[in-house]
Short mmCIF file of C-alpha atoms in Angstrom, two decimals:
data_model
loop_
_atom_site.label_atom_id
_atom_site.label_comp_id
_atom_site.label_asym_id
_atom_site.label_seq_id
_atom_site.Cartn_x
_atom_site.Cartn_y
_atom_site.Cartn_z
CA UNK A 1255 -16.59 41.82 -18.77
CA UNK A 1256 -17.09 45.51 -19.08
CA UNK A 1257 -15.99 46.20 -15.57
CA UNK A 1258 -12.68 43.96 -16.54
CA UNK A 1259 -12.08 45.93 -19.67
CA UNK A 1260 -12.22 48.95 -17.90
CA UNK A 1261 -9.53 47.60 -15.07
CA UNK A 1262 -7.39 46.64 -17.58
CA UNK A 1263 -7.40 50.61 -18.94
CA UNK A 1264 -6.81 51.77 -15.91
CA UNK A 1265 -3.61 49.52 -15.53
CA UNK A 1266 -2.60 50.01 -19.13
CA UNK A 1267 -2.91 54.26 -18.34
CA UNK A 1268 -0.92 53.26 -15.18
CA UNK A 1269 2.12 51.46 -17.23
CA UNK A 1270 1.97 54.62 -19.61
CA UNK A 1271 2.07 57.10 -16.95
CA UNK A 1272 -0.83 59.14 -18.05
CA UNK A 1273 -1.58 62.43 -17.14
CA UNK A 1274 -5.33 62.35 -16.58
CA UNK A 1275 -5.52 59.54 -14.05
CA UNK A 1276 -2.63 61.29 -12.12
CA UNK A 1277 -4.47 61.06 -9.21
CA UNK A 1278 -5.23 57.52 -9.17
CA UNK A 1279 -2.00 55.52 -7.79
CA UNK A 1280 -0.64 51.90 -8.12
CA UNK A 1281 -0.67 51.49 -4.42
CA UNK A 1282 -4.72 52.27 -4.43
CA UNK A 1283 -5.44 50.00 -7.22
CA UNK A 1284 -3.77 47.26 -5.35
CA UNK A 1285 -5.62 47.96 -2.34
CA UNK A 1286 -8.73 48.33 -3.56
CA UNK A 1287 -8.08 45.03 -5.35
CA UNK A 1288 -6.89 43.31 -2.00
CA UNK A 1289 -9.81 44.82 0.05
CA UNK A 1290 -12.49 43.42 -2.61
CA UNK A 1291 -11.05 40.02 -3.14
CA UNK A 1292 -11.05 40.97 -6.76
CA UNK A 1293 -8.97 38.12 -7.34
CA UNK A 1294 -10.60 35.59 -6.40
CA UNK A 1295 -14.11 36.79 -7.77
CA UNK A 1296 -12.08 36.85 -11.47
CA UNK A 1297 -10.71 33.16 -10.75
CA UNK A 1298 -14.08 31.90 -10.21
CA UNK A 1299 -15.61 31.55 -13.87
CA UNK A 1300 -15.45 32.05 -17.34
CA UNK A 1301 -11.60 30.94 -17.51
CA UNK A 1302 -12.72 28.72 -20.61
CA UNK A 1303 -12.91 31.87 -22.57
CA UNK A 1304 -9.02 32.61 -23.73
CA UNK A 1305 -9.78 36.12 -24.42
CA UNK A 1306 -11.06 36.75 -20.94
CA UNK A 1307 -8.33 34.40 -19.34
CA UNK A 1308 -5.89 37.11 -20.87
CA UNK A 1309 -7.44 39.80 -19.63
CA UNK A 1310 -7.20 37.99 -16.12
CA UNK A 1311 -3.71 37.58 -16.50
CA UNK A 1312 -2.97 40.94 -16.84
CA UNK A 1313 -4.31 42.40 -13.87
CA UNK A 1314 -2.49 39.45 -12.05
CA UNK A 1315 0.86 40.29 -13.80
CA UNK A 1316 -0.46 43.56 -12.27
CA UNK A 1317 0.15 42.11 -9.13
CA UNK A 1318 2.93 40.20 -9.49
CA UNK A 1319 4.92 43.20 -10.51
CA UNK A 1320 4.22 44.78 -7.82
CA UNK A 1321 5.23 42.30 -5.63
CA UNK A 1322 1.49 42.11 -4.07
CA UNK A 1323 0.84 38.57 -5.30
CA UNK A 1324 0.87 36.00 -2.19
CA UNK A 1325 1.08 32.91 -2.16
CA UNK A 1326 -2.70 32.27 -1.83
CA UNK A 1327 -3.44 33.96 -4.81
CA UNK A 1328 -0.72 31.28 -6.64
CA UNK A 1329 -2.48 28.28 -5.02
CA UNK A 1330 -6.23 30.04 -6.27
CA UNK A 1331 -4.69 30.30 -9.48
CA UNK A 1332 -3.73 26.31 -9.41
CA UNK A 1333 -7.06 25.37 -7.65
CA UNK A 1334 -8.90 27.36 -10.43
CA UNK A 1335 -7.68 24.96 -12.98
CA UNK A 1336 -7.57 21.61 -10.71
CA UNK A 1337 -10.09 18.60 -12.47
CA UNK A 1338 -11.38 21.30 -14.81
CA UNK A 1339 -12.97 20.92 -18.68
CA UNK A 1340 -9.61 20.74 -20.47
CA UNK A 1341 -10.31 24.19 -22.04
CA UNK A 1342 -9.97 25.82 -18.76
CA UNK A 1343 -6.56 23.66 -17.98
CA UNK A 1344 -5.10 24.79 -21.08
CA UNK A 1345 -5.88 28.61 -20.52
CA UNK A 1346 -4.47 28.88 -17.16
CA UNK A 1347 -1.69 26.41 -18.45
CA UNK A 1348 -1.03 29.53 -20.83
CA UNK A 1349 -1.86 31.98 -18.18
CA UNK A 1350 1.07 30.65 -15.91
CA UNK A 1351 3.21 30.16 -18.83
CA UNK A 1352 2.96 34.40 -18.95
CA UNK A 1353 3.54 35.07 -15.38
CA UNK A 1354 6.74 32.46 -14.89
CA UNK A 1355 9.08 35.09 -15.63
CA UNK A 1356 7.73 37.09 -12.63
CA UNK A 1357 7.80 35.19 -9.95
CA UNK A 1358 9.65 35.24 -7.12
CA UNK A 1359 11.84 32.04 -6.08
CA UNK A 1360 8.92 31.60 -3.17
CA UNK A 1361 6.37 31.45 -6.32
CA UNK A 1362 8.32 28.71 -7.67
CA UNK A 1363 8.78 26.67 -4.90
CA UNK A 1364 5.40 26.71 -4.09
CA UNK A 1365 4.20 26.11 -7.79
CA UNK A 1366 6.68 22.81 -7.62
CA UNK A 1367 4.43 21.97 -3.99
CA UNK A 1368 1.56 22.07 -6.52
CA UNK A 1369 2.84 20.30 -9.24
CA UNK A 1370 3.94 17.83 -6.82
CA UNK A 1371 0.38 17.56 -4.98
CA UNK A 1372 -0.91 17.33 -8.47
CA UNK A 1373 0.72 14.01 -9.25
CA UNK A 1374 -0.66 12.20 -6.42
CA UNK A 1375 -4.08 12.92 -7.80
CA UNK A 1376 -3.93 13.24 -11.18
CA UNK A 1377 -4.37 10.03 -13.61
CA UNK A 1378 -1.88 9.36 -16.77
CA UNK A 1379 -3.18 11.51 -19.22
CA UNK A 1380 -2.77 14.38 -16.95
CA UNK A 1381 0.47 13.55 -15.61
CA UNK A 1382 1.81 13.73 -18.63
CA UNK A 1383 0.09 16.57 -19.40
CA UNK A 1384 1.82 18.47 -16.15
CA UNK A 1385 5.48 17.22 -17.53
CA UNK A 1386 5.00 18.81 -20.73
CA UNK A 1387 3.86 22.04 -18.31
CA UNK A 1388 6.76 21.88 -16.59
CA UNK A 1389 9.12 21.78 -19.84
CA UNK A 1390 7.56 24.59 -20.99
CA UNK A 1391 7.79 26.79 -18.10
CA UNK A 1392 11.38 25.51 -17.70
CA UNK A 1393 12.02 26.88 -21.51
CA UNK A 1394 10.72 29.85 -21.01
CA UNK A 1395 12.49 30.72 -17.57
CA UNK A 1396 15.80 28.92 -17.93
CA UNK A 1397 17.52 30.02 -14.40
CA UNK A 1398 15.99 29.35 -11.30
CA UNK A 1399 13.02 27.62 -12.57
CA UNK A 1400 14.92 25.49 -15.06
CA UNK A 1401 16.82 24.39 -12.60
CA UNK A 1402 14.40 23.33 -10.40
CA UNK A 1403 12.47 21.67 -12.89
CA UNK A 1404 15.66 19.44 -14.00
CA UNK A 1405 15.80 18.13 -9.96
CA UNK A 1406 11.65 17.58 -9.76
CA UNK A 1407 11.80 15.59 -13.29
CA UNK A 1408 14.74 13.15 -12.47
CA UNK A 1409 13.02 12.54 -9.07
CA UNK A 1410 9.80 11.58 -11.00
CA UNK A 1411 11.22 9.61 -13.64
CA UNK A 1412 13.09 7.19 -10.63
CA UNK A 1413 10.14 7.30 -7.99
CA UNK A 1414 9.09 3.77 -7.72
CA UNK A 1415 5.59 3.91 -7.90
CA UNK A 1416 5.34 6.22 -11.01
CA UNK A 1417 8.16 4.01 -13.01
CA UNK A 1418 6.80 2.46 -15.33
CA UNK A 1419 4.16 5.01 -16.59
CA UNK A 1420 6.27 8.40 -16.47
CA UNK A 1421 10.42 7.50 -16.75
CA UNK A 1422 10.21 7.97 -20.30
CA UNK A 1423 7.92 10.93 -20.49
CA UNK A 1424 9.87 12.92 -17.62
CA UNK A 1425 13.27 12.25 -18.90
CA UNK A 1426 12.62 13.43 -22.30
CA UNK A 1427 11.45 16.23 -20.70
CA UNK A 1428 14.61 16.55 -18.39
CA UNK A 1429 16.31 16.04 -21.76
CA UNK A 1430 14.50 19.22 -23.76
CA UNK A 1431 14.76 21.81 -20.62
CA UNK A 1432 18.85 20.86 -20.82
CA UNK A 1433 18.71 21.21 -24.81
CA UNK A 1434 17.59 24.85 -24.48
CA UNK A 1435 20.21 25.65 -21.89
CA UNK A 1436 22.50 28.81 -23.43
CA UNK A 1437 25.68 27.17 -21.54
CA UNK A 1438 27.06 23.16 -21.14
CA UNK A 1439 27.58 24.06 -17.44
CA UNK A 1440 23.92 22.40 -16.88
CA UNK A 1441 24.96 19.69 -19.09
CA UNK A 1442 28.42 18.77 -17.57
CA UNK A 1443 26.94 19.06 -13.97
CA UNK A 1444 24.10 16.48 -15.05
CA UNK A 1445 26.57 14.21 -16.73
CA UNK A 1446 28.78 14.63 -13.35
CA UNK A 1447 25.60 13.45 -11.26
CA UNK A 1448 25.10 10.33 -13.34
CA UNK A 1449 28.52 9.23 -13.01
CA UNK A 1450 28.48 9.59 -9.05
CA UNK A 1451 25.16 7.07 -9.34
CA UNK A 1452 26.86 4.88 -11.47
CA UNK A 1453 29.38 4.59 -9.01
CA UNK A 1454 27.01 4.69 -6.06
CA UNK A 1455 25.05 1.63 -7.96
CA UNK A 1456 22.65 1.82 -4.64
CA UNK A 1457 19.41 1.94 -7.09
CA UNK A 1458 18.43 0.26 -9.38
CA UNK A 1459 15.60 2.95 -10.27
CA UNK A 1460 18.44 5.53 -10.41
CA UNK A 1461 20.39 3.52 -12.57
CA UNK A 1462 18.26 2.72 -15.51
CA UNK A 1463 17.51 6.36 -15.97
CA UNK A 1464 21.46 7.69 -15.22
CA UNK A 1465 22.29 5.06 -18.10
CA UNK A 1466 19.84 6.27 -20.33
CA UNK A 1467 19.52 10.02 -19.96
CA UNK A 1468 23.81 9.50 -20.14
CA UNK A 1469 24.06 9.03 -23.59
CA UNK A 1470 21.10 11.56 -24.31
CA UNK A 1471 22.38 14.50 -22.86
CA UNK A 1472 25.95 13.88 -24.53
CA UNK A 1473 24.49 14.33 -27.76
CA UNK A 1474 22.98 17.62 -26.62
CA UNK A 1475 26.92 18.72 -26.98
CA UNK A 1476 27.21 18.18 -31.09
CA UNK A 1477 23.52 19.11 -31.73
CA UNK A 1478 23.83 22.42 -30.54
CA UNK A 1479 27.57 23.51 -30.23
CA UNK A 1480 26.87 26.89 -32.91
CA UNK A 1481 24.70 28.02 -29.96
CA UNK A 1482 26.84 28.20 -27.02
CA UNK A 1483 28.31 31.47 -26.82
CA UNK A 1484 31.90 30.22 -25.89
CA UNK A 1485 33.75 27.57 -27.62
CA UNK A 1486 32.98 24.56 -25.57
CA UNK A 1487 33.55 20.40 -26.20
CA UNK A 1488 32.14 17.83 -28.69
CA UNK A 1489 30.18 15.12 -27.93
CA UNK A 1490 33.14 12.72 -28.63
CA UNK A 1491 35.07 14.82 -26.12
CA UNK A 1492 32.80 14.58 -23.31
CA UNK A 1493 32.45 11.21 -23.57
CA UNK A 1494 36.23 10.39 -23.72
CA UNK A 1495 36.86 12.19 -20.61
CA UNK A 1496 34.11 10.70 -19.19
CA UNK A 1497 35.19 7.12 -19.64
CA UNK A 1498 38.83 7.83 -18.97
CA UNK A 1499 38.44 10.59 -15.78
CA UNK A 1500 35.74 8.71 -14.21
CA UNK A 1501 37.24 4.76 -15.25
CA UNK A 1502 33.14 4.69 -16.47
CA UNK A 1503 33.97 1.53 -18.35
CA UNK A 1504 34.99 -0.24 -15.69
CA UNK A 1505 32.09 1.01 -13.23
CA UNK A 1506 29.77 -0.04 -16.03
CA UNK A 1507 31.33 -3.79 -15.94
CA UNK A 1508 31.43 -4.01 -12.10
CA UNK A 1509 27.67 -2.35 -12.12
CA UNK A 1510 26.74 -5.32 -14.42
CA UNK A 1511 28.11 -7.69 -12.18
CA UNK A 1512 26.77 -6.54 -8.71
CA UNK A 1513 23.31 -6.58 -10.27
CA UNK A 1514 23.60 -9.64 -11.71
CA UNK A 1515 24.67 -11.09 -8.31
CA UNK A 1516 21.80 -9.49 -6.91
CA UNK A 1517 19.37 -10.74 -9.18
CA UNK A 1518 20.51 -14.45 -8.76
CA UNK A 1519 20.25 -13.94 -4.68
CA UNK A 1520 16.84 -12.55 -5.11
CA UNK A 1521 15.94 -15.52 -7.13
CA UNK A 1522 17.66 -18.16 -4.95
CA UNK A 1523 16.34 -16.52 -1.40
CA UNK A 1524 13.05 -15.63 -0.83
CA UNK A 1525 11.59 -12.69 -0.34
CA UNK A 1526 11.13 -11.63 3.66
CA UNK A 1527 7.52 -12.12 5.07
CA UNK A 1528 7.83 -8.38 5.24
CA UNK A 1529 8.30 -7.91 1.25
CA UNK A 1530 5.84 -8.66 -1.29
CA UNK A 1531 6.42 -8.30 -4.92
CA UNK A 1532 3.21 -6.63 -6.98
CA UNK A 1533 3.80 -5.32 -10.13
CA UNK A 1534 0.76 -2.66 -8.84
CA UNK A 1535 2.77 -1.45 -5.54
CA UNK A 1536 6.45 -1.26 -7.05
CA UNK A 1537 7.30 0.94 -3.72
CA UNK A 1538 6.65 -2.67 -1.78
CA UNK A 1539 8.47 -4.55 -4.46
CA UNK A 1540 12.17 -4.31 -4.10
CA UNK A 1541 13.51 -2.79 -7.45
CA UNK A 1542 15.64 -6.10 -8.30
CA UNK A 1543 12.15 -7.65 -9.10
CA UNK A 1544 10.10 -4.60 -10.40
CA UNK A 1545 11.79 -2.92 -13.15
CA UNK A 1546 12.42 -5.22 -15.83
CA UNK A 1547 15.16 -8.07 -16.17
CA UNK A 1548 15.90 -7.10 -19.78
CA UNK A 1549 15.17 -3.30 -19.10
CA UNK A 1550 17.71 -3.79 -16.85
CA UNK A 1551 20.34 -5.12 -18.54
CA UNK A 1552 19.78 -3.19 -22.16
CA UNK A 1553 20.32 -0.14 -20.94
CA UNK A 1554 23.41 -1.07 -19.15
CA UNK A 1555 24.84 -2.67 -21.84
CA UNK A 1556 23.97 0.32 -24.17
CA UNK A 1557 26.00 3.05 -22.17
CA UNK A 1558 28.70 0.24 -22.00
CA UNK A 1559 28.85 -0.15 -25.74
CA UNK A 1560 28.43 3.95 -26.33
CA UNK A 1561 31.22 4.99 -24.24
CA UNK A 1562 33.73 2.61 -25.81
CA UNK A 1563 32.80 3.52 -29.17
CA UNK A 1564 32.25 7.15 -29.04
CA UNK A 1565 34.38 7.63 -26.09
CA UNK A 1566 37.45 5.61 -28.39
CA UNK A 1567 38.12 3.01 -25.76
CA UNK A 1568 38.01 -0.16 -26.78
CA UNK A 1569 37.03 -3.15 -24.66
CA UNK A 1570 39.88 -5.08 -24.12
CA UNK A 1571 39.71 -9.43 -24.20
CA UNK A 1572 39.82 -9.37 -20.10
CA UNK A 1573 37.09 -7.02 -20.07
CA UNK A 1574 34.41 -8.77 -22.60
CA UNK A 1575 35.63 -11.90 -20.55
CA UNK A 1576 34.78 -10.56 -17.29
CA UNK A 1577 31.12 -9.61 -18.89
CA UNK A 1578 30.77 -12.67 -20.46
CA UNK A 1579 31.41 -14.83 -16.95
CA UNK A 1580 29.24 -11.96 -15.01
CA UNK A 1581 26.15 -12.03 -17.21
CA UNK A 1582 26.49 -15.81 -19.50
CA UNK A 1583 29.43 -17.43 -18.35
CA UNK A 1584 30.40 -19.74 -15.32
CA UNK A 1585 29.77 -17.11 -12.83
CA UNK A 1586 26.11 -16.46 -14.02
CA UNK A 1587 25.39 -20.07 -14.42
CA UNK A 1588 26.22 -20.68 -10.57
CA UNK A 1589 24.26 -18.57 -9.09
CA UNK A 1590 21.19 -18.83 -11.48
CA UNK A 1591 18.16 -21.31 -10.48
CA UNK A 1592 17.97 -23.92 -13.49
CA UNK A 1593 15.68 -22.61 -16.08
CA UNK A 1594 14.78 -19.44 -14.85
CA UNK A 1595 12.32 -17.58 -17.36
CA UNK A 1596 13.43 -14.78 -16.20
CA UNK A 1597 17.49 -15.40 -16.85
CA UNK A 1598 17.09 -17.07 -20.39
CA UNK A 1599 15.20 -13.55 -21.47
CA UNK A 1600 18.34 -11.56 -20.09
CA UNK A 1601 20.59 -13.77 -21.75
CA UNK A 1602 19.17 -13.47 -25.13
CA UNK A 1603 19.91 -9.56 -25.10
CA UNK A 1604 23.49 -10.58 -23.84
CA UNK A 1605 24.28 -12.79 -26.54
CA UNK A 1606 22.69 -10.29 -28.79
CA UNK A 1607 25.26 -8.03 -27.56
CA UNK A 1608 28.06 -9.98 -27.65
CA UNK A 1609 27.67 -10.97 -31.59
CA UNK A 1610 30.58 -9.40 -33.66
CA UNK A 1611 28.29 -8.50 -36.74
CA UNK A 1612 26.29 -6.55 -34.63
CA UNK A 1613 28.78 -4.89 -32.20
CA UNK A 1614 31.99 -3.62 -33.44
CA UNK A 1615 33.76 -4.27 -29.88
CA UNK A 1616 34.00 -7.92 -30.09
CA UNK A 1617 35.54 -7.95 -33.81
CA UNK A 1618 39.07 -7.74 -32.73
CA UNK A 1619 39.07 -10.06 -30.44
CA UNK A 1620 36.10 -12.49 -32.18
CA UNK A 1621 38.30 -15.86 -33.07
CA UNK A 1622 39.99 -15.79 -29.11
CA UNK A 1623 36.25 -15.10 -27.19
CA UNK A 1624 34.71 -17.41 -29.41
CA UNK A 1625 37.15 -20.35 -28.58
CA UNK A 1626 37.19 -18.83 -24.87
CA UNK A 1627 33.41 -19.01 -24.42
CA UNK A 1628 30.93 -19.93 -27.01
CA UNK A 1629 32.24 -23.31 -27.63
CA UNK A 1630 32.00 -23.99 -24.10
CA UNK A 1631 27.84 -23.03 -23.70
CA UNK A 1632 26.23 -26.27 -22.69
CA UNK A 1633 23.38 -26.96 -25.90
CA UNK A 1634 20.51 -26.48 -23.65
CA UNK A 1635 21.46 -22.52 -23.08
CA UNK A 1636 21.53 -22.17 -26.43
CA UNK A 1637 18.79 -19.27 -27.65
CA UNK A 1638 18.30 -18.57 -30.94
CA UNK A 1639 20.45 -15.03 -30.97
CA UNK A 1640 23.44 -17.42 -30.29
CA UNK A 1641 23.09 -19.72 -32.56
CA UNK A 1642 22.55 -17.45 -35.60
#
């Protein structure tokens, strides 16, 4: 430690420009710390001790500054932390959390190759533990980083096999890193990319988390609007133009019904000898079948309802009726094995939905859908949530 607190004087004289160690220069410090691997040896214990993990991270900010660190000395800096006693996680957690703001863009992109190696190994807790890294290190550097972080959090939170435990976690993490952007660029761009996947509808995984992480980043746009240095739009804005530029209603009906029709054929066919559906290997389990029936259709059905209230655009009677047939109607009902489990739990949330006390959408047109449609459900559909 004594031989560390005098390094660190000689690099704080350096920083001052001293006089009296004129004749000792940056460029020998650095090689004398290349040519005795003092990295490495300072890496290799006591990192549980935060007042000696500081020290370390200044001689490595040292480094950094100077453009000297490789990226070796970023992956020893990883591996030094990698299954260790939580203490030591959290002070080179910290320690990076320092250095971020230094790095080059080929520090970052190899800190993401870590992060990234680190999922495949690491169990829930820690996972979880490495999103709420990455947030902060996003926060603190908001450019390059941030964005960088954004793309490696919306990749976790639809990768198949990491679904169920970390979509939640990683998009309310995607969420915070765009709540501390200084601009709604970042925010429009995102909004942009989840109405091109809408659209797309080519995955399911992609989907869910577009619908969700919709209607979370457009209240990012009232929260925050004192903090954006030029006059931008409201929340009720954004969503307006996003429902009438991108005809999102609409894409949200049609997206309804493709699924549904895609549901029913997966139900009706079975699967190829080459397909297997485990709930423990959702990458072999096509995502029709893995990610939740109801999951499924909520969180369509809530960006449907958001847009056309926020967004001012009310469904009209052809549009509830085309839901109605796609998800509980006629339409549904043809395709749908008799007394599928799986379709009477669905269609509870969808007549949920379609009550009039419950969703202001269906009030002006209440007396004509119910005449249209729920006098016509044969008794044995009938769940509870209708019949209230």
């Amino acid at each position: 430690m004594n031989a560390l607190n005098d390094l660190i004087g000689i690099i704080n004289r350096l920083e001052k420009r001293m006089p009296e160690l004129e004749t000792i220069k940056a460029d020998e410090l650095m090689l004398w710390l290349n040519k005795n691997q003092v990295l490495t040896f300072l890496l290799r214990e006591n990192l549980h001790q935060p007042q000696y993990t500081e020290k370390v991270t200044k001689v490595i900010q040292f480094i950094t500054e100077r453009r000297e660190l490789t990226l070796k000395d970023l992956q020893e800096i990883w591996d030094a932390q990698a299954g260790k006693h939580e203490a030591i996680v959290k002070n080179v957690e910290n320690m990076l959390e320092k250095l971020v703001a230094h790095f080059t863009s080929e520090h970052l992109d190899h800190l993401f190759v870590c992060f990234g190696n680190g999922f495949e190994t690491a169990n829930k807790r820690q996972r979880e533990r490495l999103i709420e890294l990455i947030r902060r290190l996003a926060v603190k550097e908001r450019e390059f980083f941030a964005m960088k972080a954004l793309d490696f959090l919306w990749k976790l939170a639809t990768k198949p096999v990491l679904f169920n435990e970390l979509m939640q976690p990683a998009l309310s993490a995607h969420k915070q890193i765009l709540d501390s952007c200084r601009s709604q660029k970042p925010l429009l761009e995102w909004l942009n990319r989840f109405s091109e996947i809408l659209k797309e509808d080519s995955n399911d995984y992609d989907v869910v988390c577009a619908c969700r992480q919709f209607y979370d980043v457009c209240s990012l746009f009232s929260q925050h609007s004192a903090l954006y240095t030029v006059s931008q739009f409201s929340e009720a804005e954004v969503v307006h133009q996003k429902a009438v530029n991108d005809d999102l209603i609409n894409v949200c009906i049609s997206n309804l019904e493709h699924y549904m029709q895609r549901l029913a054929a997966s139900l009706v066919s079975p699967l190829p000898p080459s397909v297997t559906y485990s709930p423990l290997d959702p990458i072999s389990t096509p995502s029709i079948l893995a990610i939740p029936h109801v999951l499924q259709i909520e969180e369509r059905l809530a960006l449907l309802r958001y847009l056309a209230v926020k967004g001012a655009q009310p469904l009209s009677l052809e549009q509830l009726q085309t839901l109605w047939e796609a998800l509980i109607g006629s339409q549904a009902e043809a395709r749908t094995p008799p007394n599928a489990a799986l379709m009477v739990a669905g269609q509870a949330v969808c007549f949920k939905w379609f009550d009039p006390e419950g969703n202001e959408l269906l009030r002006e047109h209440a007396l004509a859908f119910f005449e249209q449609n729920i006098l016509k459900i044969e008794p044995q559909r009938l769940t509870p949530a209708l019949m209230k």
